[in-house]
Amino acid sequence: MQSLWNEAEAGELAADDLSARVYTSRLLGRDKALVLYGGGNTSVKSVQTDVFGDPEEILWVKGSGGDLAGIDRRGFSPLRLAPTRRLAQLTDLTDEQMVRHFRMYLTDPAAPLPSVEAIVHAILPHKWVDHTHADAVVTIVNTPDGAERVRGIWGDRMVLIPYVMPGFKLARSIAEIYPREATDRTIGLILLNHGIFTFGSTARESYERMIEAVSEAEAYLARHARVPPKTGRASGAAPLAVAQIRRAVSDVAGRPMIVSVGDDPAAEAFARRGDVTSISQRGPATPDHVIRTKPAPLIGRDVHAFAGAYRAYFNEFAAGKPLTMLDPAPRVILDPELGLLTAGKTATDAAIAAEIYRRTIPMILSAEAMGGWRPVSRADLFDVEYWDLEQAKLRRGGTPPVFTGEVALVTGAASGIGRACVDSLLARGAAVVGLDLNESVASMLPRKDFLGVRCDVTDEGQLRDGVASAARAFGGIDMLILNAGIFPKSCMIKDLPLETWRRVMSVNLDANLALLREAHPMLKLAPRGGRVVVIGSKNVPAPGAGASAYSASKAAMNQLARVAALEWGGDGIRINSIHPNMVFDTGLWTKEVLESRAKAYGLTVEQYKTNNVLKTEVTSRDVAELAAEMCGPLFAKTTGAQVPVDGGNDRVI
Ligand code: ZN
C-alpha cells in the first residue's frame, strides 16, 4: 500500500487543522482497500475561540453516515472535548443518551451528528486519530488466532482490543485497556473482528502510520495466506432467471428491489466452490457490513428459504426485545450458474453490496488459508444490525420516490422526448436503461441508476441484448417507453418509394413489436405489474398530407398497443399511448426549420409554436412527465387509453 501524501497538495489545503483533517481523510477514502462506504472515521483535536473570545478545546470528528472519500469541512462535527471525553467514565450509557449528549456538546447546532466512535476519538490522547476497516487488517483479525498474529506482527506498537460493540462499549473498553498497555512505541490500536486506529501528532504522521501498519498486514498476508488464482468465466447469466430471482426477492422484501448481476469471474469461481456453503455463511468482514449485506449470502435461488432462515435468526436474537424485523430478503446471492448477484432498494444499494462482497471474497479465502474465517458471532452481528443508531440511519431516508426499486427501459433515449423520459423516470426513483442508435447514450449520464446501451432497434439481436442488459444491470423491466421513431421528409403517396415506407415501418412499428415480445416475460414478472407507454402522434387521429408512411406506422402501432392491452391485461400489464404534437425542443426542429415553417403559415415563430387551442407550447418535458405519470398509481386502473398532449388540436377534438 502506497502513501498518497502529496506535499504540494497538502501545503495548499492544510491552512488550518480542519483543512488538514479533510485532506488526509480524503486520502484514506480514496483507497477502497482502506475504507468502504462509511466504514471509517477520523478526528482532530483543536482549539477554537468562542463568542466571548475564550479558547475552547474542540474534537472535530467525522459526522455519522458520511463518506471519507468526498468529505469536506461541513462533514465534521465540532464537539466540546472535555465532556465528550468524560462520557467514557460512565458505567452505562444508552445509545439514545449518547446521541443526546453529542447534540448538547456540539458547538454548532447545524453540524451533522458525530460518528458513534466520537468517544473513542475523544479519549485517545493524540491530536490526530484515524480509523479504518482496512481489508488486510480485518482479514488477520478474523482468524482463530488473530490476537497472536497481531502481537507477532506489531508487538507493542499496536494495543490489541478484543471485540466489543462499537460506540460507548468500545470507548469504555479502550479507556480501560489503552492506558495499561500503551508504550512509547505505540502508534495505534487493532480491534479484533473490526479494524484499526492509528494516531499521531501531525495529520501526516497519523496517516502515514495507517499506511505503514496496513502495509505490514499486507506483507504478512503475502507470506502466510496464499490465495488460489482467480478462475472463472464472465457470467452469461440468463436474463429471465435473474428476473425470476428479482421477483422473489421483491415479494419477500414487500417492495420492488433492484437486483444486479456482478459479472465478476472471481466471485463466480467463489460461488462454484464445493465449500461455499460453509465459508460464506459465517459472517461479514466487519459488523457494519451487515446493514448492506445481511448476515450471510443466499446460496442458490431459494429466496423463500432464505427469508425463513432470516426470520428464525431474528426471532432467536430479538427474543423479548421491542424490535421491528427488517425485510428478510437477501442482499447477496451466490449462484453456481449466475455467479454473484446483489440486491438493494436502489441501484446504488445493490452496487454497494456488490463492492463490499467482491472485497470480502479474497478476505475469506486468505483467512481460510490461515486456519479459517472467524468473524464475529451471530449474536454480536445481530446487535449491530438492530442497533438503534443503525436503525435511525435507515429511517432517516424519508419517503422514497414513487418508482424506487423499479426498472424502466426507454428507446430513443439519447435526445428529445426519450431523453426527457429518462430524466422524469430517474426523478421518480426508477433505475433506467436507455437504448439509442447514437452511441453517446453510453456516456450520457454517469450514475449508478442509469445504463446507456447503443442499440439499433431494427436489429432483433441487438434488441434482445438490450433487454438482457436491463436484466443484468437492474434485474428486469417494469416499465417500457416505446419512443424511438423516425419522421421522413415530406413525400406525397404518388412519389413514395416502397423503400422509404418499409424503413419507416421497420423503426416505428416492427421494432416495437419485437421489443414488446422480448420484454413481455420481464414485464409479466414486474413486482407491481408491467407498464408500457407508447409515444404515438397526433397523426394517429389527425394524419397529415405528405406524411403517409409516418401516419400509417403510428396508426398501426396504435392498433398494436390496443391489441397488446387486450392480450396482456391478464398478466397485469397496462399499455397506454400518448399522442404529442408540435414538440419543438427536439433535434428535428432546428431554428431554420422552425422559421421557415412559421413563415409558410404567415406566423411568427412564437405564434407558430403555440398554434393550438390552448395557445401553449408543448415541450419534451411535458410529454415525458405524462409518460412517467402513466406508469404511476394515478393510471393504475387504465389500459388501452390514448391521451393527447398537444395543447388542444381542433382536428382531434
Ligand atoms: Zn469501525
XYZ file of C-alpha atoms and ligand atoms in Angstrom:
654
model
C 0.000 0.000 0.000
C 1.358 3.382 -1.049
C 1.102 6.675 0.803
C -0.795 9.209 -1.321
C 0.562 12.182 0.642
C 1.476 14.975 -1.725
C 3.455 17.845 -0.222
C 2.211 20.466 -2.696
C -1.448 19.455 -2.314
C -1.120 19.247 1.455
C 0.539 22.649 1.694
C -2.196 24.282 -0.303
C -5.095 22.700 1.551
C -3.726 22.371 5.039
C -4.105 26.006 6.072
C -5.606 25.018 9.443
C -6.253 21.863 11.452
C -9.629 21.180 9.879
C -8.313 21.606 6.307
C -5.519 19.151 7.044
C -8.084 16.793 8.585
C -10.185 16.993 5.411
C -7.112 16.380 3.257
C -5.843 13.172 4.902
C -9.397 11.875 5.427
C -9.859 12.064 1.682
C -6.552 10.300 1.122
C -7.838 7.428 3.264
C -11.198 7.457 1.481
C -9.543 7.274 -1.911
C -8.284 3.736 -1.276
C -11.085 1.164 -1.162
C -8.678 -1.309 0.474
C -8.790 1.024 3.500
C -12.282 2.452 3.604
C -15.547 1.225 2.096
C -18.838 3.177 2.275
C -18.837 4.908 5.621
C -16.553 2.265 7.128
C -14.024 4.585 8.730
C -13.748 7.810 10.653
C -11.191 10.438 11.585
C -10.749 13.305 14.026
C -8.541 16.190 15.121
C -8.386 17.950 18.467
C -8.106 21.694 18.068
C -8.659 24.946 19.909
C -11.441 27.277 18.851
C -12.382 30.691 20.197
C -15.989 31.000 21.342
C -18.247 34.061 21.026
C -16.846 35.511 24.303
C -13.311 35.288 22.972
C -12.473 32.362 25.253
C -10.442 29.435 23.909
C -12.215 26.100 23.860
C -10.866 22.589 23.150
C -12.804 21.019 20.300
C -12.886 17.490 18.862
C -13.617 17.702 15.148
C -14.882 14.199 14.333
C -16.374 12.805 11.164
C -20.151 13.140 11.043
C -22.261 9.997 11.097
C -23.241 8.455 7.759
C -20.759 10.482 5.687
C -18.109 9.072 3.405
C -14.410 9.912 3.804
C -13.704 9.925 0.061
C -15.691 13.095 -0.634
C -15.755 14.668 2.828
C -15.392 18.440 3.295
C -15.287 20.764 6.324
C -19.037 20.525 6.795
C -18.698 16.734 7.109
C -17.043 17.134 10.523
C -18.846 17.718 13.808
C -17.309 20.074 16.414
C -17.757 18.551 19.893
C -16.590 20.075 23.195
C -13.708 17.776 24.006
C -13.783 17.675 27.810
C -17.375 16.493 28.411
C -17.228 14.113 25.415
C -14.106 12.512 26.850
C -15.716 12.306 30.293
C -18.611 10.200 28.959
C -16.229 7.215 28.890
C -16.107 7.321 32.706
C -19.794 6.423 32.991
C -20.542 2.754 33.643
C -23.559 2.776 31.404
C -24.955 4.961 28.638
C -27.715 4.056 26.203
C -27.373 4.928 22.530
C -30.187 7.396 22.927
C -28.439 9.132 25.844
C -25.151 9.145 23.949
C -26.721 10.829 20.927
C -28.493 13.358 23.125
C -25.237 14.260 24.841
C -23.476 14.572 21.493
C -26.125 17.080 20.442
C -25.609 19.029 23.663
C -21.832 19.125 23.215
C -21.868 20.322 19.607
C -20.670 23.918 19.274
C -22.603 24.223 16.024
C -26.226 23.066 16.154
C -26.297 22.819 12.342
C -23.393 20.319 12.253
C -24.056 16.661 11.446
C -24.463 14.190 14.293
C -20.971 12.894 15.176
C -19.781 9.381 14.396
C -20.723 6.775 17.006
C -16.992 6.381 17.623
C -16.669 10.019 18.804
C -15.966 8.999 22.422
C -13.144 6.680 21.284
C -11.605 9.580 19.372
C -12.010 11.828 22.417
C -10.279 9.514 24.914
C -7.211 8.842 22.757
C -4.702 11.487 23.912
C -3.308 12.250 20.449
C -4.190 15.272 18.360
C -4.844 13.270 15.163
C -6.735 9.962 15.094
C -7.533 7.826 12.021
C -9.763 4.736 11.961
C -10.329 2.313 9.068
C -11.562 -1.200 8.377
C -8.569 -1.965 6.111
C -9.033 -5.253 4.225
C -5.646 -6.688 5.182
C -6.040 -5.939 8.901
C -9.627 -7.202 9.004
C -8.547 -10.442 7.312
C -5.968 -11.113 10.028
C -8.286 -10.264 12.937
C -10.989 -12.574 11.557
C -8.867 -15.720 12.026
C -8.991 -18.125 15.009
C -5.601 -16.995 16.336
C -5.939 -13.391 15.214
C -4.741 -11.996 18.572
C -1.429 -13.911 18.419
C -0.894 -12.846 14.828
C -1.462 -9.204 15.761
C 1.084 -9.447 18.594
C 3.528 -11.174 16.255
C 3.236 -8.513 13.562
C 3.128 -5.303 15.588
C 4.246 -6.157 19.142
C 3.690 -3.193 21.463
C 3.334 -0.759 18.557
C -0.341 -1.708 18.496
C -2.616 -2.181 21.503
C -4.954 -5.126 20.994
C -8.655 -4.606 21.786
C -10.973 -7.664 21.910
C -14.278 -7.367 20.061
C -16.976 -5.325 21.716
C -19.902 -3.489 20.192
C -18.838 -0.194 18.539
C -19.901 3.024 20.267
C -19.963 3.557 24.040
C -18.951 -0.027 24.940
C -15.897 0.170 22.692
C -14.926 3.531 24.192
C -15.201 2.064 27.720
C -13.067 -0.894 26.746
C -10.369 1.272 25.141
C -10.403 3.687 28.093
C -9.543 0.741 30.319
C -7.061 -1.197 28.144
C -5.156 1.555 26.326
C -3.542 3.362 29.314
C -2.474 -0.003 30.735
C -0.856 -1.378 27.589
C 0.390 1.564 25.555
C 4.150 2.193 25.431
C 6.318 4.929 23.902
C 6.367 2.863 20.750
C 2.584 2.587 20.374
C 1.177 4.086 17.159
C -2.359 2.699 17.241
C -4.911 0.053 18.160
C -6.005 -3.164 16.493
C -9.644 -4.101 17.124
C -10.402 -7.815 16.779
C -13.130 -8.545 14.185
C -13.355 -4.831 13.439
C -10.400 -2.699 12.254
C -7.529 -0.389 13.121
C -6.851 3.003 14.692
C -3.643 4.993 14.231
C -2.761 8.327 15.782
C -0.040 10.948 15.709
C 0.982 14.487 16.479
C 0.541 15.655 12.885
C -2.028 14.802 10.218
C 0.703 13.290 8.116
C 2.130 11.170 10.931
C -1.223 9.617 11.781
C -1.986 8.977 8.082
C 1.454 7.528 7.291
C 1.226 5.263 10.325
C -2.029 3.888 8.934
C -0.360 3.196 5.597
C 2.657 1.663 7.326
C 0.583 -0.612 9.572
C -1.713 -1.754 6.769
C 1.300 -2.375 4.515
C 2.735 -4.620 7.216
C -0.559 -6.516 7.331
C -0.475 -6.880 3.542
C 3.096 -8.157 3.626
C 2.112 -10.644 6.329
C -0.780 -11.921 4.199
C 1.503 -12.258 1.180
C 3.724 -14.558 3.254
C 1.069 -16.520 5.119
C -2.076 -16.616 3.010
C -1.575 -17.923 -0.471
C -4.868 -17.356 -2.234
C -5.640 -19.532 -5.261
C -5.611 -17.562 -8.534
C -8.927 -16.184 -9.725
C -10.570 -18.503 -12.168
C -13.965 -18.465 -13.770
C -15.628 -17.031 -16.797
C -17.558 -13.855 -17.352
C -21.162 -14.564 -16.492
C -23.661 -15.328 -19.223
C -26.453 -15.039 -16.659
C -29.787 -15.955 -18.218
C -31.888 -12.745 -18.171
C -35.133 -14.485 -17.291
C -33.568 -16.403 -14.404
C -32.326 -13.095 -13.000
C -35.785 -11.529 -13.381
C -37.353 -14.502 -11.577
C -34.933 -14.126 -8.687
C -35.671 -10.392 -8.545
C -39.398 -11.083 -8.391
C -38.918 -13.475 -5.473
C -36.600 -11.005 -3.697
C -39.168 -8.217 -4.187
C -42.038 -10.399 -2.936
C -40.118 -11.291 0.201
C -38.982 -7.675 0.764
C -42.514 -6.358 0.283
C -41.381 -3.759 -2.247
C -39.703 -3.705 -5.669
C -35.970 -4.333 -5.376
C -33.089 -3.837 -7.781
C -31.010 -6.960 -8.467
C -27.676 -6.610 -10.252
C -25.510 -9.327 -11.768
C -21.942 -8.993 -10.526
C -20.128 -10.032 -13.689
C -17.048 -10.944 -11.694
C -15.064 -14.097 -12.561
C -13.530 -14.319 -9.064
C -16.987 -14.159 -7.485
C -18.243 -16.809 -9.895
C -15.363 -19.092 -9.048
C -16.159 -18.499 -5.366
C -19.841 -19.311 -5.937
C -18.856 -22.628 -7.514
C -16.531 -23.776 -4.720
C -17.526 -27.003 -3.028
C -17.161 -25.373 0.401
C -19.017 -22.135 -0.441
C -21.939 -23.011 1.829
C -19.604 -23.371 4.785
C -17.226 -20.459 4.282
C -19.754 -17.889 3.063
C -22.211 -18.330 5.923
C -20.039 -17.345 8.887
C -20.491 -13.598 8.623
C -19.265 -10.362 7.028
C -15.775 -8.849 7.285
C -16.814 -6.173 9.770
C -20.120 -5.993 11.637
C -21.183 -2.724 9.958
C -21.410 -4.557 6.608
C -24.454 -6.432 7.913
C -26.598 -3.398 7.111
C -25.609 -3.735 3.440
C -25.230 -7.491 3.016
C -27.410 -9.154 5.706
C -25.612 -11.686 7.940
C -24.789 -14.050 5.045
C -25.447 -14.542 1.328
C -28.153 -16.742 -0.185
C -26.540 -19.750 -1.849
C -28.581 -20.774 -4.891
C -32.024 -19.401 -5.707
C -34.392 -20.368 -2.906
C -35.229 -16.852 -1.777
C -38.162 -18.004 0.371
C -35.995 -20.456 2.310
C -33.515 -17.612 2.940
C -36.347 -15.444 4.257
C -37.479 -18.264 6.560
C -33.971 -18.638 7.971
C -33.710 -14.860 8.439
C -36.969 -14.824 10.412
C -35.616 -17.604 12.626
C -32.408 -15.585 13.216
C -34.474 -12.528 14.120
C -36.728 -14.466 16.493
C -33.754 -16.107 18.184
C -31.868 -12.902 18.978
C -34.744 -10.428 19.284
C -36.421 -12.570 21.925
C -38.201 -10.251 24.337
C -36.818 -7.013 22.843
C -39.195 -4.491 21.272
C -37.655 -4.619 17.791
C -39.209 -4.476 14.358
C -37.842 -7.019 11.895
C -36.148 -5.612 8.804
C -37.215 -7.122 5.499
C -35.928 -10.718 5.263
C -34.775 -10.545 1.619
C -31.178 -11.474 0.755
C -28.784 -8.733 -0.369
C -26.042 -11.017 -1.688
C -26.774 -14.110 -3.760
C -24.167 -16.671 -4.847
C -25.371 -18.995 -7.553
C -23.128 -21.599 -9.198
C -24.524 -20.691 -12.643
C -25.307 -16.991 -12.326
C -22.358 -16.018 -10.123
C -22.693 -13.039 -7.783
C -25.985 -11.155 -7.650
C -26.725 -8.312 -5.253
C -30.000 -6.740 -4.231
C -30.891 -3.320 -2.878
C -33.698 -0.821 -2.558
C -31.868 1.249 -5.173
C -29.258 0.592 -7.849
C -26.723 2.319 -5.591
C -27.526 -0.002 -2.682
C -27.134 -3.055 -4.935
C -23.819 -1.695 -6.251
C -22.533 -1.069 -2.712
C -23.451 -4.611 -1.640
C -21.616 -5.916 -4.724
C -18.488 -3.916 -3.994
C -18.462 -4.972 -0.348
C -18.892 -8.624 -1.246
C -16.291 -8.565 -4.006
C -13.804 -7.312 -1.427
C -14.976 -9.823 1.171
C -14.284 -12.886 -1.012
C -10.454 -12.611 -1.064
C -10.533 -11.808 2.654
C -12.441 -15.023 3.378
C -10.078 -17.041 1.166
C -6.972 -15.543 2.789
C -8.323 -16.232 6.269
C -9.182 -19.780 5.215
C -5.542 -20.227 4.260
C -4.598 -19.149 7.809
C -6.786 -21.506 9.807
C -10.284 -20.302 8.951
C -12.610 -17.325 8.525
C -13.868 -16.372 12.007
C -15.855 -13.131 12.002
C -17.998 -12.001 14.965
C -20.723 -14.251 16.315
C -24.303 -14.097 15.074
C -25.365 -12.571 18.399
C -22.829 -9.715 18.013
C -23.841 -9.261 14.397
C -27.492 -9.050 15.373
C -26.698 -6.340 17.925
C -25.213 -4.198 15.141
C -27.936 -4.957 12.589
C -30.629 -3.998 15.104
C -28.694 -1.236 16.795
C -30.810 1.855 17.472
C -28.349 4.086 15.691
C -28.171 1.913 12.599
C -31.960 1.772 12.564
C -32.012 5.552 12.773
C -29.664 5.792 9.768
C -32.122 3.731 7.753
C -35.157 5.656 8.985
C -33.560 8.973 8.030
C -34.219 8.091 4.387
C -37.769 9.565 4.471
C -40.449 8.572 1.957
C -38.791 7.111 -1.124
C -39.736 8.340 -4.607
C -42.637 6.502 -6.270
C -40.596 4.250 -8.615
C -37.870 3.315 -6.109
C -36.645 -0.218 -6.834
C -38.300 -0.298 -10.261
C -36.685 -0.513 -13.695
C -37.638 1.370 -16.868
C -36.389 0.879 -20.413
C -36.607 3.810 -22.828
C -35.891 3.658 -26.563
C -34.508 6.643 -28.414
C -33.144 7.739 -25.035
C -30.287 9.993 -26.131
C -32.310 13.031 -27.167
C -35.661 14.787 -27.331
C -38.684 13.121 -25.724
C -36.702 9.950 -24.931
C -34.076 11.868 -23.022
C -36.775 13.788 -21.158
C -38.449 10.463 -20.251
C -35.130 9.235 -18.797
C -34.981 12.344 -16.588
C -38.628 12.076 -15.486
C -38.235 8.396 -14.569
C -34.934 8.907 -12.730
C -36.509 11.787 -10.808
C -39.199 9.361 -9.638
C -36.578 6.925 -8.336
C -36.545 4.355 -11.166
C -33.363 2.772 -12.475
C -33.340 3.417 -16.216
C -31.883 1.626 -19.223
C -31.676 3.882 -22.261
C -31.348 2.415 -25.758
C -30.293 4.601 -28.653
C -28.704 4.326 -32.062
C -26.410 7.167 -31.036
C -23.501 5.750 -29.058
C -23.360 8.901 -26.923
C -26.120 7.252 -24.877
C -23.487 5.065 -23.204
C -21.780 8.030 -21.538
C -24.832 10.278 -21.314
C -25.370 10.002 -17.542
C -22.543 8.666 -15.382
C -24.627 7.462 -12.451
C -25.336 4.049 -10.940
C -29.062 4.065 -11.713
C -28.655 4.645 -15.453
C -27.315 2.329 -18.125
C -26.996 3.595 -21.697
C -26.778 0.942 -24.411
C -26.119 1.601 -28.077
C -28.827 -0.270 -29.980
C -30.252 -0.346 -33.480
C -33.871 -1.181 -32.656
C -34.425 -2.669 -36.109
C -31.927 -5.423 -35.279
C -33.650 -8.161 -33.247
C -30.366 -9.450 -31.861
C -29.435 -6.005 -30.548
C -32.890 -5.604 -29.012
C -32.503 -8.936 -27.220
C -29.126 -7.747 -25.916
C -30.743 -4.511 -24.745
C -33.369 -6.437 -22.767
C -30.645 -8.727 -21.366
C -28.638 -5.655 -20.311
C -31.625 -4.415 -18.298
C -31.896 -7.775 -16.543
C -28.197 -7.912 -15.755
C -27.893 -4.298 -14.605
C -31.093 -3.978 -12.575
C -32.935 -7.326 -12.582
C -35.697 -6.912 -15.167
C -38.052 -4.426 -16.808
C -41.114 -2.947 -15.091
C -41.775 -0.030 -17.419
C -41.204 0.228 -21.138
C -41.318 3.535 -23.022
C -41.576 2.956 -26.771
C -40.272 6.232 -28.075
C -37.681 5.636 -30.837
C -39.062 6.700 -34.179
C -38.281 8.444 -37.435
C -40.115 11.144 -39.342
C -39.063 11.059 -43.005
C -39.032 14.026 -45.352
C -42.488 15.042 -46.556
C -43.473 12.987 -49.652
C -46.782 12.520 -51.465
C -48.074 8.971 -51.967
C -47.758 9.209 -55.742
C -43.999 9.643 -55.303
C -43.395 7.465 -52.225
C -40.731 4.766 -52.732
C -41.503 1.425 -51.085
C -38.049 1.573 -49.542
C -38.946 4.698 -47.535
C -42.242 3.154 -46.474
C -40.510 -0.011 -45.281
C -37.803 1.887 -43.455
C -40.393 3.923 -41.517
C -42.410 0.780 -40.737
C -39.329 -1.096 -39.554
C -38.369 1.586 -36.998
C -41.776 2.923 -35.935
C -43.673 -0.373 -35.956
C -41.728 -3.636 -36.447
C -39.042 -2.761 -33.885
C -41.721 -2.096 -31.276
C -43.384 -5.433 -31.949
C -40.055 -7.199 -31.436
C -39.296 -5.258 -28.264
C -42.765 -5.844 -26.814
C -42.354 -9.574 -27.465
C -38.841 -9.729 -25.932
C -39.791 -7.632 -22.906
C -43.057 -9.434 -22.195
C -41.650 -12.150 -19.880
C -39.914 -9.424 -17.823
C -42.978 -7.151 -17.716
C -45.011 -10.136 -16.548
C -42.604 -10.575 -13.619
C -42.712 -6.882 -12.617
C -43.425 -6.743 -8.863
C -46.056 -4.014 -9.285
C -47.252 -5.105 -12.733
C -45.718 -4.144 -16.066
C -46.435 -0.839 -17.758
C -45.889 0.209 -21.357
C -46.232 3.742 -22.688
C -46.280 4.247 -26.426
C -45.192 7.660 -27.659
C -47.682 7.933 -30.514
C -48.585 11.016 -32.509
C -51.342 13.477 -33.283
C -51.104 11.925 -36.745
C -52.966 8.863 -35.431
C -56.300 10.697 -35.035
C -55.415 13.502 -37.489
C -52.976 12.440 -40.240
C -51.238 14.917 -42.490
C -50.787 15.071 -46.253
C -47.236 14.170 -47.258
C -46.799 12.046 -44.109
C -48.427 8.784 -45.163
C -45.652 6.432 -44.064
C -45.283 8.147 -40.678
C -49.037 8.433 -40.082
C -49.672 4.823 -41.142
C -46.824 3.487 -38.980
C -48.088 5.374 -35.916
C -51.691 4.271 -36.565
C -50.604 0.645 -36.919
C -48.550 0.996 -33.701
C -51.636 2.392 -32.012
C -53.620 -0.677 -33.042
C -50.790 -2.990 -31.917
C -50.828 -1.306 -28.492
C -54.605 -1.748 -28.188
C -54.321 -5.449 -29.000
C -51.450 -5.822 -26.513
C -53.669 -4.164 -23.867
C -56.260 -6.876 -24.550
C -53.777 -9.754 -24.609
C -51.669 -8.714 -21.607
C -54.280 -7.440 -19.180
C -54.365 -10.922 -17.624
C -50.626 -10.622 -16.953
C -51.181 -7.374 -15.074
C -49.527 -5.312 -17.807
C -51.008 -1.922 -18.742
C -50.399 -0.273 -22.106
C -51.333 3.298 -22.824
C -50.499 5.728 -25.612
C -49.650 9.404 -25.679
C -50.247 11.495 -28.763
C -47.976 14.538 -28.735
C -47.963 17.230 -31.379
C -45.572 20.034 -32.298
C -42.917 19.286 -29.697
C -40.305 21.730 -30.896
C -37.453 21.247 -28.428
C -36.193 18.128 -30.213
C -33.349 17.669 -32.691
C -35.854 17.569 -35.555
C -36.814 21.222 -35.184
C -33.791 23.381 -35.887
C -34.112 27.170 -35.726
C -34.126 27.303 -39.548
C -36.885 24.699 -39.944
C -38.988 26.496 -37.324
C -38.544 29.858 -39.030
C -39.388 28.544 -42.493
C -42.493 26.675 -41.262
C -43.723 29.693 -39.341
C -43.205 31.869 -42.394
C -45.121 29.386 -44.583
C -48.156 29.880 -42.304
C -47.649 33.642 -42.113
C -46.916 33.394 -38.353
C -44.081 34.435 -36.073
C -42.085 31.573 -34.535
C -43.790 32.248 -31.194
C -47.265 32.164 -32.769
C -46.363 29.004 -34.669
C -45.137 27.230 -31.538
C -48.381 27.973 -29.698
C -50.684 27.414 -32.652
C -53.177 25.262 -30.741
C -56.471 25.614 -28.882
C -54.833 26.471 -25.554
C -52.220 28.734 -27.183
C -49.498 26.984 -25.244
C -46.146 25.473 -26.142
C -45.710 21.711 -25.673
C -42.228 20.608 -24.570
C -40.434 17.263 -24.405
C -40.677 17.525 -20.652
C -44.484 17.838 -20.799
C -44.651 14.623 -22.801
C -42.139 12.825 -20.558
C -43.932 13.821 -17.358
C -47.199 12.452 -18.726
C -45.439 9.232 -19.786
C -43.983 8.820 -16.286
C -47.327 9.553 -14.613
C -48.973 6.950 -16.853
C -46.626 4.393 -15.291
C -47.607 5.552 -11.797
C -50.516 4.942 -9.412
C -52.705 7.649 -10.994
C -53.195 5.436 -14.052
C -53.186 2.128 -12.130
C -56.619 1.219 -13.470
C -56.195 2.485 -17.018
C -55.108 0.437 -20.004
C -55.603 0.799 -23.738
C -56.055 4.574 -23.345
C -54.871 7.306 -25.709
C -54.163 10.738 -24.272
C -53.250 13.743 -26.428
C -50.590 16.178 -25.262
C -50.829 18.806 -27.946
C -52.281 21.970 -26.401
C -55.618 21.004 -27.995
C -55.930 20.353 -31.707
C -59.166 21.332 -33.441
C -58.929 18.364 -35.816
C -58.542 15.943 -32.921
C -61.156 17.496 -30.644
Zn -15.161 0.980 12.816
